[in-house]
Coordinates of C-alpha atoms in Angstrom, one line a residue:
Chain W
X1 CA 0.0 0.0 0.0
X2 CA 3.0 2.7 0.8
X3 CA 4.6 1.9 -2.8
X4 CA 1.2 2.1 -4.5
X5 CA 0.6 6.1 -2.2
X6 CA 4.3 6.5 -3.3
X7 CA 3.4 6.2 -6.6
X8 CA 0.6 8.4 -6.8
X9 CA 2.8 11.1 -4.8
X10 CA 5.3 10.4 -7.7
X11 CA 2.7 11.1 -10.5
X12 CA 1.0 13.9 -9.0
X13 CA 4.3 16.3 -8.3
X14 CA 5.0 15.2 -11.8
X15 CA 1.9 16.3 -13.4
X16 CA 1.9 19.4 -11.8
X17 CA 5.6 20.1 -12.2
X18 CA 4.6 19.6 -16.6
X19 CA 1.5 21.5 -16.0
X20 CA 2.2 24.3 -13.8
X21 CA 3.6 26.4 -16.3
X22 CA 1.4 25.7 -19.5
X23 CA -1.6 26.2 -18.0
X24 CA -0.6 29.0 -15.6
X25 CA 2.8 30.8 -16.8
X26 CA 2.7 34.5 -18.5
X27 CA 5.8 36.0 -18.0
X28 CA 9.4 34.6 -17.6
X29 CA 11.1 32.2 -14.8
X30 CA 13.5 34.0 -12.3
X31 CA 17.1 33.7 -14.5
X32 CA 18.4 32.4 -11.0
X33 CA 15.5 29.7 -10.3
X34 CA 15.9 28.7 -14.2
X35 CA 20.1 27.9 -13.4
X36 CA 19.7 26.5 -9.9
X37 CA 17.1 23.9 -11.5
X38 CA 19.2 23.5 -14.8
X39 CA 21.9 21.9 -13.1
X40 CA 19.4 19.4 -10.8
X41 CA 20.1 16.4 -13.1
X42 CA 24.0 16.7 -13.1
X43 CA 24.0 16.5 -9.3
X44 CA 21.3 14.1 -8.9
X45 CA 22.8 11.8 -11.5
X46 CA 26.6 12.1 -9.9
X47 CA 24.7 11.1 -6.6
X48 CA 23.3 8.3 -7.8
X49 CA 26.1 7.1 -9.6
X50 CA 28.9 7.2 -7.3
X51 CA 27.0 5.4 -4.5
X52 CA 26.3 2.2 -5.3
X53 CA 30.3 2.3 -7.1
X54 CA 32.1 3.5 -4.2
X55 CA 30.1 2.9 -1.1
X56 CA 29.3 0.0 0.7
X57 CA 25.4 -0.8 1.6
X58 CA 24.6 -2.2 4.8
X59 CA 24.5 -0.7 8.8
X60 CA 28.5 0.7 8.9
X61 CA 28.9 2.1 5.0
X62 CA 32.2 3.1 4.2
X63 CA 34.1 3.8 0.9
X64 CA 35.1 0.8 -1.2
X65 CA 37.6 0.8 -4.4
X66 CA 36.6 -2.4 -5.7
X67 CA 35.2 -4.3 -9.3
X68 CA 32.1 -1.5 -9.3
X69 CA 34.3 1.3 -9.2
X70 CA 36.7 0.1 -11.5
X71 CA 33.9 -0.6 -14.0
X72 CA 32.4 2.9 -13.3
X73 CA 35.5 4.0 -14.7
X74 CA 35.6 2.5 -17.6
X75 CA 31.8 2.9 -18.2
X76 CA 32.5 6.9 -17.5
X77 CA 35.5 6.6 -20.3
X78 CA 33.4 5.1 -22.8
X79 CA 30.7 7.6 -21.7
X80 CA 33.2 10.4 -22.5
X81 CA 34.2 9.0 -25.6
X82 CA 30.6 7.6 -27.2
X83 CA 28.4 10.3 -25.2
X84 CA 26.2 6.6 -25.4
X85 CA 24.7 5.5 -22.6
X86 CA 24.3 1.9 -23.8
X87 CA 28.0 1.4 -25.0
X88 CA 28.9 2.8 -21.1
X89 CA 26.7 0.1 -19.6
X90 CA 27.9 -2.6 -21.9
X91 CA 31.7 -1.2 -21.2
X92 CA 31.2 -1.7 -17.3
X93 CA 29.7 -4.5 -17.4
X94 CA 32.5 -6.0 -19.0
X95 CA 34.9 -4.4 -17.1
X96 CA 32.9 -6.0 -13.6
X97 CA 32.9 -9.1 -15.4
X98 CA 36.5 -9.4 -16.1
X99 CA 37.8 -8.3 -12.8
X100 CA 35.1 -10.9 -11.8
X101 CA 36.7 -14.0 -13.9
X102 CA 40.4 -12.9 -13.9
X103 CA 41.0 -12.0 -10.2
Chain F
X1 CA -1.5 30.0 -34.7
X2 CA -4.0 28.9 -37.6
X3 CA -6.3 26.7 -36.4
X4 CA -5.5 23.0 -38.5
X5 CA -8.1 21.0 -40.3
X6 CA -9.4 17.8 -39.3
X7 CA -7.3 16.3 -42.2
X8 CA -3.9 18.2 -41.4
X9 CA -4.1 18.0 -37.7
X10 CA -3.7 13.9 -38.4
X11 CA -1.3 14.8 -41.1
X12 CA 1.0 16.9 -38.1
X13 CA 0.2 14.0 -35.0
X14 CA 1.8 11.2 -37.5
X15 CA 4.8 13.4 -38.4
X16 CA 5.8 14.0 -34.7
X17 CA 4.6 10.0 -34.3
X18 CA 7.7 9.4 -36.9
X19 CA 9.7 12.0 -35.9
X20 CA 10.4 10.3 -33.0
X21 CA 10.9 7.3 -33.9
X22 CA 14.5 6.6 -34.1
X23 CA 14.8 7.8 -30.8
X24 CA 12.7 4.4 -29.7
X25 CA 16.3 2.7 -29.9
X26 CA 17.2 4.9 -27.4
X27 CA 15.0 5.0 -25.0
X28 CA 13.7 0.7 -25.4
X29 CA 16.3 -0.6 -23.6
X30 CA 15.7 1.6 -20.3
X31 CA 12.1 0.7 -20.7
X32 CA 13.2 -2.9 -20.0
X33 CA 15.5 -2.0 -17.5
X34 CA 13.8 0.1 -15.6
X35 CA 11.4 -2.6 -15.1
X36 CA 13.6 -5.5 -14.7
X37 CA 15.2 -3.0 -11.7
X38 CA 11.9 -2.0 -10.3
X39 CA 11.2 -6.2 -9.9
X40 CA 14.6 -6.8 -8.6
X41 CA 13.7 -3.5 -6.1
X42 CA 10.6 -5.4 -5.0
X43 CA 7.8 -3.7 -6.5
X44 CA 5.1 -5.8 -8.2
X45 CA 4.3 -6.2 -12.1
X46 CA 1.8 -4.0 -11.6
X47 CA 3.4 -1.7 -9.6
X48 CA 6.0 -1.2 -11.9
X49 CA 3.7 -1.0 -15.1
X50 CA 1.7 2.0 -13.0
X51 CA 4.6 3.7 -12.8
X52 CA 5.4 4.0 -16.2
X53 CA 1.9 4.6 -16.9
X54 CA 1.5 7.3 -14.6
X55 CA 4.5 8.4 -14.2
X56 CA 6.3 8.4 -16.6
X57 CA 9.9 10.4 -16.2
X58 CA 12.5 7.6 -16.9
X59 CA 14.7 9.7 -15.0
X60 CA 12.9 9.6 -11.6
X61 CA 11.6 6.1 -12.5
X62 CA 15.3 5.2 -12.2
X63 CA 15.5 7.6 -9.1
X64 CA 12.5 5.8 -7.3
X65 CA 13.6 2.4 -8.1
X66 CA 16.7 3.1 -6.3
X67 CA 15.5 4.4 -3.5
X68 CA 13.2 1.6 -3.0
X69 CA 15.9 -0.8 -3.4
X70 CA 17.3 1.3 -0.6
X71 CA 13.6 1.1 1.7
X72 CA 13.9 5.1 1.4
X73 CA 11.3 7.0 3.2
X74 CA 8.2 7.5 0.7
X75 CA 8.3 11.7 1.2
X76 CA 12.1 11.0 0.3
X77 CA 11.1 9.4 -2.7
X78 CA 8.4 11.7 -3.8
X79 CA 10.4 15.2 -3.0
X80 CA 13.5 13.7 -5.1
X81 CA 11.0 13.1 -7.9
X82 CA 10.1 16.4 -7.6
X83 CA 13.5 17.6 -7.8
X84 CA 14.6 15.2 -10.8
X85 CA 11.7 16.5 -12.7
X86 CA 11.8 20.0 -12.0
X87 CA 13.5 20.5 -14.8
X88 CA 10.4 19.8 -16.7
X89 CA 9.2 23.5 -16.0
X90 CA 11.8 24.5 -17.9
X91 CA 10.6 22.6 -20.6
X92 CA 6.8 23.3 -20.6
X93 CA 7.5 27.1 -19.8
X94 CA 9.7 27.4 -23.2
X95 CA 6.6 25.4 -25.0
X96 CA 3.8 27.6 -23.2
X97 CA 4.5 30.6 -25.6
X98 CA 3.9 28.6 -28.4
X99 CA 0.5 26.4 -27.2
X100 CA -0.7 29.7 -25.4
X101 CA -3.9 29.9 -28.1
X102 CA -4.5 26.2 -27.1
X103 CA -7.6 24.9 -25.4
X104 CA -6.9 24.5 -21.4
X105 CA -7.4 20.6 -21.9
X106 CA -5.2 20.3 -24.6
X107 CA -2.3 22.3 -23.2
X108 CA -3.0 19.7 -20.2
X109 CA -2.8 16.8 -22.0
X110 CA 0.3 17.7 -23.6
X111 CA 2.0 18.4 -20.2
X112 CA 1.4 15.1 -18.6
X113 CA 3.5 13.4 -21.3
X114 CA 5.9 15.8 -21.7
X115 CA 9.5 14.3 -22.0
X116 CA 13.4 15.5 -22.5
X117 CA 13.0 13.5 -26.1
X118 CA 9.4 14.7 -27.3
X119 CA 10.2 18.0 -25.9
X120 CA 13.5 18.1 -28.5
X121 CA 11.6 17.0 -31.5
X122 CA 8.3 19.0 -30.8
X123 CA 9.9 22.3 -30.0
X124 CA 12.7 21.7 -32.7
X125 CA 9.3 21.8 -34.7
X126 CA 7.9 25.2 -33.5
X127 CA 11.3 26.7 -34.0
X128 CA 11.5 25.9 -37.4
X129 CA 7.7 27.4 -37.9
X130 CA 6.4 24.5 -39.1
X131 CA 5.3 23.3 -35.2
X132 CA 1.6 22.5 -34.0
X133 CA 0.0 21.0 -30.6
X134 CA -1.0 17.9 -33.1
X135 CA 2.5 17.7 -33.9
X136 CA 3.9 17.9 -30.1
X137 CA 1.0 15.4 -29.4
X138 CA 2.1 12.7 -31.8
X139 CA 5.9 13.3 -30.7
X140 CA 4.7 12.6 -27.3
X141 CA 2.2 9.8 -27.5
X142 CA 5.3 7.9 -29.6
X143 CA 7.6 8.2 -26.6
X144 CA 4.7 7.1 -24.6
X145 CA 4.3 4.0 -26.4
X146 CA 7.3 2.8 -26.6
X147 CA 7.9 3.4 -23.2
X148 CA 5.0 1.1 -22.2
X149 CA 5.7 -2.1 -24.4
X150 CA 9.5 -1.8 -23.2
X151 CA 8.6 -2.0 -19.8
X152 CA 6.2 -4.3 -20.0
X153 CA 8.7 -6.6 -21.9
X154 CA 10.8 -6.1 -19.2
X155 CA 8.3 -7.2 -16.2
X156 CA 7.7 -10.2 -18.5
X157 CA 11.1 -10.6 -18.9
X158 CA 12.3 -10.1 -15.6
X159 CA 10.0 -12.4 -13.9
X160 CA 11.9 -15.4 -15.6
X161 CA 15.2 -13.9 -14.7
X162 CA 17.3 -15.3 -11.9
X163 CA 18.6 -12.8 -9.4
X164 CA 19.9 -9.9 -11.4
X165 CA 22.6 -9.0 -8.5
X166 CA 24.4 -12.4 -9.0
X167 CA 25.0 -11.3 -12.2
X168 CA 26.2 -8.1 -11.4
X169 CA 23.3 -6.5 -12.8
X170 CA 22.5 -4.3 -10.0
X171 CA 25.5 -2.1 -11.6
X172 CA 23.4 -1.2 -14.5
X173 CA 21.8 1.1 -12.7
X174 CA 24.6 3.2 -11.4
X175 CA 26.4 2.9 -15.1
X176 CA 23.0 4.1 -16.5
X177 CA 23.9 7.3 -14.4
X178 CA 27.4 7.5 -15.3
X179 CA 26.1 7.2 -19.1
X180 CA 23.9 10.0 -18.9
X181 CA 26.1 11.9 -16.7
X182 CA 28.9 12.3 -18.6
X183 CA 28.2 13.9 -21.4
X184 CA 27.1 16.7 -19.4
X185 CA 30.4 17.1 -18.1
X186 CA 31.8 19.2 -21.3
X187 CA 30.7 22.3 -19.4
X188 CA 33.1 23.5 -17.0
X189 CA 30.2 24.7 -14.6
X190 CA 28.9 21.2 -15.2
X191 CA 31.9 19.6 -13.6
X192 CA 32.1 22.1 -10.4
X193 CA 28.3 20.6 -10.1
X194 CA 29.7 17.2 -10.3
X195 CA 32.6 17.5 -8.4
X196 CA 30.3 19.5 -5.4
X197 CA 27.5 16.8 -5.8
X198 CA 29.9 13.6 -5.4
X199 CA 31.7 15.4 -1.8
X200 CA 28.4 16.1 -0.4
X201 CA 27.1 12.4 -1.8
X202 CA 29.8 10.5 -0.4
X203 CA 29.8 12.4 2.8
X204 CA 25.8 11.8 2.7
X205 CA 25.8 8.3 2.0
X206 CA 28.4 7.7 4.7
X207 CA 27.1 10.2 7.7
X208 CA 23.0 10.5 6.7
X209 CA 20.5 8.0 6.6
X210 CA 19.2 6.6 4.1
X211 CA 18.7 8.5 0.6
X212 CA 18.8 11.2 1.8
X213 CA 22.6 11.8 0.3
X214 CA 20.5 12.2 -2.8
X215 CA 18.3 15.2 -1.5
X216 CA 21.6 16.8 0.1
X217 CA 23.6 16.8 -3.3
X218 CA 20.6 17.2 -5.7
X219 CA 19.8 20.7 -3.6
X220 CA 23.7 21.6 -2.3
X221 CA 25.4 21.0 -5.9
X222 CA 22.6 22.4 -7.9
X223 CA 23.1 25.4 -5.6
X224 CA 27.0 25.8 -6.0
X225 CA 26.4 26.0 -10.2
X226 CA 24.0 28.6 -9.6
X227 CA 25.8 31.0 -7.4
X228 CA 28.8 30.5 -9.4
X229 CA 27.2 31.4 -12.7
X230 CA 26.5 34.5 -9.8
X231 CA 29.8 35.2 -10.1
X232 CA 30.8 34.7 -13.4
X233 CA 29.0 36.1 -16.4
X234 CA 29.9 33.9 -19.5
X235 CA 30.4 30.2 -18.0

């Protein structure tokens, strides 16, 4: 029941976050809200990211330099060089997998 | 904007339909993963199919399915929606001048399936002069579909799959964020952002509860860019 509320929660601030300012907007955002909100993703996404690559889950995390960090390095090379995401999963992946069979 | 005939306005909603298209490649594969992700997170098939359905920000799809992987707190998972998407205001606000003359119901309806990839090809459209809401409407309903049959291949598919972790699967969700990530990082505002987010991430994950590392660097490294584009004019 809390995923299925979650959900709802999740589509609603969406909707309104589309919706807001096509059915309400006249003038022009605040230059300053605009920028602060432009560069949500890049700090959400490096978040996300480096977590599950460099930090241990469970009740003490600490930082780890293991097979996941090595093959978000490799997948953040090919990222750099492809600018494609799939190629960067596909890199890492084999990257984890070879540190995997070979160590 | 001329009002289109009956005839035309089909003519303009298959054109954006196409237009997208090629962009299905793209975005198929995260439909499957997403859902494959949300199963291995514990959410239901049906769950994860209302999700897309209602939802529908791959982005924050990715976001939530990682924070219920990590049994975050639902207000934590709704407010960092909020924050992931909140870039889609940017988005409808640069469309709103050109749907203004719209119906109210329309202009709705084009909002809720608004996306990063029918936004491009829809407003790509208006630019060029040759734009319409039929157009922006058959951009969007094309991302729409193809983000429902992918995921629903993947909750087929991923109820047959063994544990994905075992497999080392559980990485593709972080390398989906390093994939998206780094092309960003051409900008050298972009990398300060980065390079802000991942100290107050690390020091987050390792001091704060929960997800909330995501909350802390999605509002403290967003903040940095801004005030340093504060203090310098061309960036």
């Amino acid at each position: 029941m809390t995923i299925w509320l979650t959900i709802l929660g999740m589509a609603l601030v969406t909707v309104a976050v589309r919706a807001i300012p096509l059915l309400a907007m006249r003038g022009e955002m605040p230059v300053w809200l605009g920028r602060w909100l432009g560069y949500v993703p890049v700090a959400v996404f490096t978040a996300l990211a480096l977590r599950p690559l460099a930090v241990t889950s469970g009740d003490a995390p600490h930082l780890m330099a293991g097979a996941p960090l090595a093959a978000g390095v490799v997948g953040g090379l090919v990222a750099w060089r492809t600018g494609n995401t799939l190629a960067t999963i596909i890199a890492g992946m084999a990257a984890y997998w070879a540190l995997r069979v070979f160590t | 904007m001329i009002p289109l005939s009956t005839p035309r306005r089909l003519t303009h909603v298959r054109a954006g339909f196409l237009a997208l298209t090629p962009l299905w490649l793209g975005a198929a594969p995260f439909g499957v993963i997403y859902a494959v992700s949300a199963i291995a997170a514990g959410l239901s098939p049906a769950q994860t199919m209302a999700m897309s359905l209602f939802v529908f920000a791959g982005a924050s799809q990715f976001t939530a399915v990682g924070m219920f992987a990590a049994a975050a707190a639902p207000a934590a998972i709704i407010v960092t929606t909020l924050i992931v998407n909140a870039r889609h205001l940017l988005l409808a606000a640069s469309l709103s001048p050109y749907l203004r003359r719209e119906k109210a119901w329309i202009r709705l309806g084009l909002a809720t399936q608004l996306t990063d990839e029918s936004y491009a090809i829809g407003i790509r459209q208006f630019l060029s002069g040759r734009g319409s809401a039929a157009f922006q409407f058959g951009a969007n309903i094309s991302m729409y579909l193809v983000w429902q049959c992918s995921t629903l291949a993947g909750v087929l598919l991923g109820r047959v799959l063994p544990d994905p972790a075992a497999y080392g699967l559980d990485l593709v969700f972080p390398l989906t964020f390093v994939g998206l990530l780094v092309p960003l990082l051409r900008r050298r505002d972009s990398q300060v952002v980065a390079v802000s987010a991942a100290a107050l991430a690390l020091a987050g994950a390792l001091w704060l509860t929960g997800s909330w590392y995501i909350l802390l660097a999605g509002v403290g490294a967003s903040a940095v860019g801004a005030l340093l584009r504060l203090q310098i004019v061309d960036c």
